[in-house]
Amino acid sequence: MAVSGGLLVLFIVVHMVGNLKIFFGREEFDGYAAWLRAIGTPALHETWFLWIQRAGLTLCVLLHIGTAADLAVRAKRARPVRYRHRPKVQGGYAARTMRWGGVILVLFIVWHILDLTVGTVNPRGVHGEPYGNVVAGFQPERWYITLFYALAVIALGFHLRHGLTSALQSLGRGNAVRERGLSAAAAVFAVAIVVGYLSVPFAVTTGLVT
Amino acid sequence: MKLTLRIWRQNGPSDKGAMVEYKVDDVSPDMSFLEMLDVLNERLILDGEEPVAFDHDCREGICGMCSLVINGAPHGPERATTTCQLHMRKFKDGDTIDIEPWRARPFPVIKDLVVDRTAFDKIIQAGGYISAPTGAAPDAHAMPVPKPDADRAFEAAECIGCGACVAACPNGSGMLFTAAKVMHLGLMPQGQPERYDRVVDMVETHDDLGFGGCTNTGECTVACPKGISLDTIGMLNRDYLRATAGGAKK
């Protein structure tokens, strides 16, 4: 859970940095996207690295879901008779929504790949021109798509908020002295990720990026 | 005070059980929660009814026997307090109070509010001991222990093994208890010979008994009457990784 999640967090950071390149204009953004397909050349054939990375990410996601499902099944088995009176757990919204938040994220990832990787649900969907596709995808009249992206990214923020501190604890890195600092750092990181990711669709919807 | 109690009644391990409502009048705010139940039971006995079975022993907050989930909170609403040390002044006249047993598969209900916590004994048997001969009480400071380690071990040793952590955990995990026992011995010099076997054996036994896995929600530490902190589990995880991935287990 912690290890697969940690690797996915690394991807999330790199992916966000890549997204932000859209603010430097069409040429740089499309050029960056083209470079992603060419990483490792000429040692590797074009897009080989990309496919290796995709395979690695898929493996991480599957391991992450697998371990989460195992924990959920064990939790269900461990309490066959439920409490009649049970207030909401006190550990906070983030901890409480990890499982359903994860389901939302999987659904989002499927849509996101169909939208901006494969292009089937993108109104433009021209291969090799991500700048144009992003701009077409988040036009003001497609506000519901922007809203869906916003909800998914906020769900990701909550997922990271609990996930980061939890992963550090699982890897034995947490202690009482550092706990407060780590918890605050996780909150700041989660907010930074949410803001970074949301800046792109909102910039398009509000006409900042055209 | 006049109270309405809704208490889990279950005649035996195989009985289905249900919440049963009782009205209790003339409750003094100075009574402990258990004394309030004593008052109810005295009346039930006089009326020829079966009294409510509940666990208790020292009634001083140190034995770990009392075990009631009160309005969904193990040991009730007051932080760092056992049920026996909870007083009725924490409730209001006319309140309705729901009282349930610990709910976890490894803690089967014996009767009413009494659960069988043998599972915790099994976790202790798996590693909660030392083999170093300690003899009679040694001279103070004969074996120096760093003060932070001594304090940390003492904090962990405060665990009274009541099981509130399991009752509170949304995953039904007993990891706070296990961590307290592992670190209480693992931080002391006398506990070193078995340190890395202990952590693996106790965690494996914990899992085999059907407790859930820890997802660091922190419910346990809120419910713990001794305030065992969540980072005790972090320390257990560190020792567990050293024992398994680090190869420290023999």
Tab-separated table of C-alpha atoms in Angstrom, chain B:
chain	number	residue	atom	x	y	z
B	1	MET	CA	-31.042	12.359	36.968
B	2	LYS	CA	-33.446	10.337	34.865
B	3	LEU	CA	-31.956	8.353	32.021
B	4	THR	CA	-33.095	6.074	29.250
B	5	LEU	CA	-30.638	3.258	28.619
B	6	ARG	CA	-30.603	1.108	25.510
B	7	ILE	CA	-28.472	-1.901	26.383
B	8	TRP	CA	-27.320	-4.798	24.221
B	9	ARG	CA	-28.814	-7.975	25.732
B	10	GLN	CA	-27.543	-11.314	24.485
B	11	ASN	CA	-28.192	-14.457	26.464
B	12	GLY	CA	-25.130	-16.354	25.280
B	13	PRO	CA	-22.561	-16.623	22.500
B	14	SER	CA	-25.049	-18.183	20.063
B	15	ASP	CA	-27.987	-15.896	20.935
B	16	LYS	CA	-28.818	-13.259	18.353
B	17	GLY	CA	-29.087	-10.389	20.821
B	18	ALA	CA	-30.916	-7.056	20.650
B	19	MET	CA	-30.965	-3.603	22.191
B	20	VAL	CA	-33.361	-3.437	25.162
B	21	GLU	CA	-34.600	-0.179	26.656
B	22	TYR	CA	-34.551	0.562	30.389
B	23	LYS	CA	-35.572	3.666	32.301
B	24	VAL	CA	-33.406	4.514	35.303
B	25	ASP	CA	-34.522	7.191	37.749
B	26	ASP	CA	-32.642	8.681	40.724
B	27	VAL	CA	-29.185	8.481	39.207
B	28	SER	CA	-26.735	10.668	41.113
B	29	PRO	CA	-24.339	12.723	38.981
B	30	ASP	CA	-21.574	11.548	41.331
B	31	MET	CA	-22.096	7.894	40.456
B	32	SER	CA	-19.628	6.215	38.162
B	33	PHE	CA	-21.055	4.706	34.998
B	34	LEU	CA	-20.708	1.210	36.462
B	35	GLU	CA	-22.411	2.250	39.709
B	36	MET	CA	-25.301	3.496	37.604
B	37	LEU	CA	-25.492	0.029	36.021
B	38	ASP	CA	-25.314	-1.499	39.522
B	39	VAL	CA	-28.411	0.515	40.438
B	40	LEU	CA	-30.188	-0.812	37.359
B	41	ASN	CA	-29.120	-4.384	38.124
B	42	GLU	CA	-30.306	-4.188	41.750
B	43	ARG	CA	-33.720	-3.192	40.490
B	44	LEU	CA	-33.729	-5.917	37.827
B	45	ILE	CA	-32.858	-8.537	40.475
B	46	LEU	CA	-35.644	-7.317	42.778
B	47	ASP	CA	-38.044	-7.484	39.839
B	48	GLY	CA	-36.948	-11.060	39.192
B	49	GLU	CA	-35.279	-10.203	35.890
B	50	GLU	CA	-31.853	-11.230	34.667
B	51	PRO	CA	-29.282	-8.503	35.551
B	52	VAL	CA	-27.145	-6.990	32.792
B	53	ALA	CA	-23.787	-8.780	32.591
B	54	PHE	CA	-20.787	-6.467	32.259
B	55	ASP	CA	-17.062	-6.793	32.962
B	56	HIS	CA	-15.393	-4.863	35.764
B	57	ASP	CA	-12.766	-5.436	38.395
B	58	CYS	CA	-10.654	-2.745	40.056
B	59	ARG	CA	-12.922	0.210	39.292
B	60	GLU	CA	-9.813	2.367	39.611
B	61	GLY	CA	-9.056	2.685	35.907
B	62	ILE	CA	-6.013	0.400	35.923
B	63	CYS	CA	-7.114	-3.203	35.389
B	64	GLY	CA	-8.483	-3.032	31.847
B	65	MET	CA	-11.565	-5.136	32.568
B	66	CYS	CA	-14.386	-2.663	31.953
B	67	SER	CA	-15.362	-2.566	28.335
B	68	LEU	CA	-18.455	-0.698	27.255
B	69	VAL	CA	-19.122	1.134	24.033
B	70	ILE	CA	-21.160	4.116	25.224
B	71	ASN	CA	-22.981	6.053	22.505
B	72	GLY	CA	-20.560	4.590	19.978
B	73	ALA	CA	-17.402	5.533	21.899
B	74	PRO	CA	-15.391	2.866	23.733
B	75	HIS	CA	-15.252	3.847	27.435
B	76	GLY	CA	-17.619	6.733	26.714
B	77	PRO	CA	-17.235	10.370	25.755
B	78	GLU	CA	-14.431	11.420	28.132
B	79	ARG	CA	-10.878	11.223	26.756
B	80	ALA	CA	-8.233	9.060	28.479
B	81	THR	CA	-10.799	7.601	30.892
B	82	THR	CA	-11.986	4.055	31.494
B	83	THR	CA	-15.711	3.306	31.854
B	84	CYS	CA	-15.327	2.821	35.618
B	85	GLN	CA	-13.814	6.291	35.977
B	86	LEU	CA	-16.484	7.921	33.840
B	87	HIS	CA	-19.033	9.748	35.975
B	88	MET	CA	-22.667	10.443	35.318
B	89	ARG	CA	-22.067	14.191	35.578
B	90	LYS	CA	-20.752	13.888	32.008
B	91	PHE	CA	-24.348	13.194	30.929
B	92	LYS	CA	-27.483	15.318	31.092
B	93	ASP	CA	-30.773	14.609	32.806
B	94	GLY	CA	-33.110	12.955	30.338
B	95	ASP	CA	-30.314	11.607	28.100
B	96	THR	CA	-30.689	8.396	26.133
B	97	ILE	CA	-27.522	6.322	26.345
B	98	ASP	CA	-26.720	3.390	24.068
B	99	ILE	CA	-24.505	0.718	25.635
B	100	GLU	CA	-22.950	-2.008	23.493
B	101	PRO	CA	-20.141	-4.548	23.880
B	102	TRP	CA	-16.805	-4.341	22.010
B	103	ARG	CA	-17.548	-5.469	18.462
B	104	ALA	CA	-14.902	-7.613	16.803
B	105	ARG	CA	-14.788	-11.178	15.531
B	106	PRO	CA	-11.805	-12.073	17.760
B	107	PHE	CA	-13.794	-10.734	20.784
B	108	PRO	CA	-16.942	-12.909	20.777
B	109	VAL	CA	-19.735	-11.872	23.121
B	110	ILE	CA	-20.071	-14.226	26.103
B	111	LYS	CA	-23.176	-12.574	27.529
B	112	ASP	CA	-24.729	-9.121	27.200
B	113	LEU	CA	-21.817	-6.676	27.426
B	114	VAL	CA	-19.118	-9.212	28.349
B	115	VAL	CA	-16.719	-10.226	25.562
B	116	ASP	CA	-13.990	-12.858	25.508
B	117	ARG	CA	-10.617	-11.132	25.135
B	118	THR	CA	-8.522	-14.316	25.081
B	119	ALA	CA	-7.268	-13.198	21.655
B	120	PHE	CA	-5.140	-10.551	23.387
B	121	ASP	CA	-3.625	-13.215	25.658
B	122	LYS	CA	-2.670	-15.175	22.543
B	123	ILE	CA	-0.879	-12.137	21.102
B	124	ILE	CA	1.014	-11.751	24.395
B	125	GLN	CA	1.910	-15.463	24.371
B	126	ALA	CA	3.369	-15.059	20.892
B	127	GLY	CA	6.080	-12.672	22.068
B	128	GLY	CA	5.191	-10.591	25.095
B	129	TYR	CA	7.978	-11.998	27.253
B	130	ILE	CA	11.742	-11.788	27.735
B	131	SER	CA	14.213	-14.633	28.209
B	132	ALA	CA	16.940	-12.574	29.929
B	133	PRO	CA	17.275	-13.700	33.545
B	134	THR	CA	16.534	-10.571	35.553
B	135	GLY	CA	16.909	-12.105	39.025
B	136	ALA	CA	15.887	-10.104	42.048
B	137	ALA	CA	15.317	-6.357	41.832
B	138	PRO	CA	18.668	-4.972	40.638
B	139	ASP	CA	20.396	-1.875	41.956
B	140	ALA	CA	19.077	1.293	40.425
B	141	HIS	CA	21.174	2.337	37.422
B	142	ALA	CA	23.040	-0.989	37.374
B	143	MET	CA	21.951	-1.148	33.746
B	144	PRO	CA	21.732	2.346	32.277
B	145	VAL	CA	18.776	2.990	29.998
B	146	PRO	CA	18.620	6.222	27.996
B	147	LYS	CA	15.948	8.435	29.518
B	148	PRO	CA	13.958	8.913	26.260
B	149	ASP	CA	13.838	5.112	25.777
B	150	ALA	CA	12.774	4.560	29.365
B	151	ASP	CA	10.020	7.168	29.029
B	152	ARG	CA	8.829	5.754	25.719
B	153	ALA	CA	8.826	2.186	27.050
B	154	PHE	CA	6.934	3.324	30.125
B	155	GLU	CA	4.318	5.087	27.994
B	156	ALA	CA	3.794	1.903	26.006
B	157	ALA	CA	3.681	-0.151	29.227
B	158	GLU	CA	0.723	1.934	30.384
B	159	CYS	CA	-1.484	-0.145	28.056
B	160	ILE	CA	-3.970	-2.044	30.232
B	161	GLY	CA	-5.057	-4.364	27.421
B	162	CYS	CA	-8.729	-3.382	27.603
B	163	GLY	CA	-9.316	-3.649	23.843
B	164	ALA	CA	-10.827	-0.191	23.330
B	165	CYS	CA	-8.467	0.264	20.362
B	166	VAL	CA	-10.050	-2.721	18.622
B	167	ALA	CA	-13.555	-1.581	19.521
B	168	ALA	CA	-12.883	1.881	18.083
B	169	CYS	CA	-10.989	0.865	14.951
B	170	PRO	CA	-13.090	1.001	11.761
B	171	ASN	CA	-10.979	-1.956	10.583
B	172	GLY	CA	-11.306	-3.934	13.829
B	173	SER	CA	-7.523	-3.893	14.149
B	174	GLY	CA	-5.664	-4.546	17.390
B	175	MET	CA	-2.476	-2.927	16.197
B	176	LEU	CA	-2.285	-0.244	18.909
B	177	PHE	CA	-2.376	-2.933	21.616
B	178	THR	CA	0.167	-5.067	19.743
B	179	ALA	CA	2.431	-2.057	19.172
B	180	ALA	CA	2.258	-1.041	22.837
B	181	LYS	CA	3.302	-4.529	23.942
B	182	VAL	CA	6.019	-4.831	21.284
B	183	MET	CA	7.581	-1.442	22.025
B	184	HIS	CA	7.278	-1.692	25.787
B	185	LEU	CA	9.712	-4.625	25.679
B	186	GLY	CA	11.560	-3.712	22.485
B	187	LEU	CA	12.895	-0.434	23.857
B	188	MET	CA	14.400	-1.925	27.017
B	189	PRO	CA	17.818	-3.646	27.098
B	190	GLN	CA	16.235	-6.777	28.610
B	191	GLY	CA	13.907	-7.017	25.634
B	192	GLN	CA	16.618	-6.981	22.948
B	193	PRO	CA	17.307	-10.743	22.478
B	194	GLU	CA	13.788	-11.393	21.138
B	195	ARG	CA	13.195	-7.911	19.719
B	196	TYR	CA	12.846	-8.779	16.023
B	197	ASP	CA	11.280	-12.212	16.504
B	198	ARG	CA	8.790	-10.700	18.899
B	199	VAL	CA	7.476	-8.092	16.480
B	200	VAL	CA	6.975	-10.561	13.626
B	201	ASP	CA	5.451	-13.287	15.813
B	202	MET	CA	3.053	-10.924	17.557
B	203	VAL	CA	1.912	-9.259	14.320
B	204	GLU	CA	1.415	-12.650	12.638
B	205	THR	CA	-0.600	-13.923	15.602
B	206	HIS	CA	-2.636	-10.711	15.581
B	207	ASP	CA	-3.464	-11.216	11.896
B	208	ASP	CA	-4.185	-14.945	12.269
B	209	LEU	CA	-6.677	-14.247	15.064
B	210	GLY	CA	-8.836	-12.306	12.604
B	211	PHE	CA	-8.128	-8.739	13.627
B	212	GLY	CA	-8.239	-6.252	10.756
B	213	GLY	CA	-5.285	-4.378	9.292
B	214	CYS	CA	-4.201	-0.918	10.457
B	215	THR	CA	-4.907	1.965	8.067
B	216	ASN	CA	-3.690	4.692	10.449
B	217	THR	CA	-7.086	6.322	10.934
B	218	GLY	CA	-6.112	7.189	14.513
B	219	GLU	CA	-9.444	6.138	16.063
B	220	CYS	CA	-7.641	3.830	18.487
B	221	THR	CA	-5.527	6.480	20.128
B	222	VAL	CA	-8.588	8.703	20.649
B	223	ALA	CA	-10.419	5.867	22.406
B	224	CYS	CA	-7.415	4.579	24.384
B	225	PRO	CA	-7.984	5.223	28.110
B	226	LYS	CA	-4.222	5.433	28.549
B	227	GLY	CA	-3.609	7.696	25.554
B	228	ILE	CA	-1.173	5.316	23.818
B	229	SER	CA	-0.069	7.387	20.830
B	230	LEU	CA	-0.431	6.415	17.193
B	231	ASP	CA	3.300	6.670	16.562
B	232	THR	CA	3.719	3.538	18.717
B	233	ILE	CA	2.379	1.722	15.627
B	234	GLY	CA	4.959	3.591	13.518
B	235	MET	CA	7.681	2.249	15.806
B	236	LEU	CA	6.268	-1.259	15.502
B	237	ASN	CA	6.308	-0.880	11.711
B	238	ARG	CA	9.933	0.220	11.785
B	239	ASP	CA	10.921	-2.837	13.837
B	240	TYR	CA	8.777	-5.077	11.630
B	241	LEU	CA	10.503	-3.826	8.467
B	242	ARG	CA	13.936	-4.228	10.062
B	243	ALA	CA	12.942	-7.772	11.037
B	244	THR	CA	11.562	-8.785	7.632
B	245	ALA	CA	12.958	-6.637	4.797
B	246	GLY	CA	16.089	-5.846	6.823
B	247	GLY	CA	16.623	-9.503	7.696
B	248	ALA	CA	16.962	-8.905	11.448
B	249	LYS	CA	14.658	-11.806	12.339
B	250	LYS	CA	16.608	-14.969	13.114
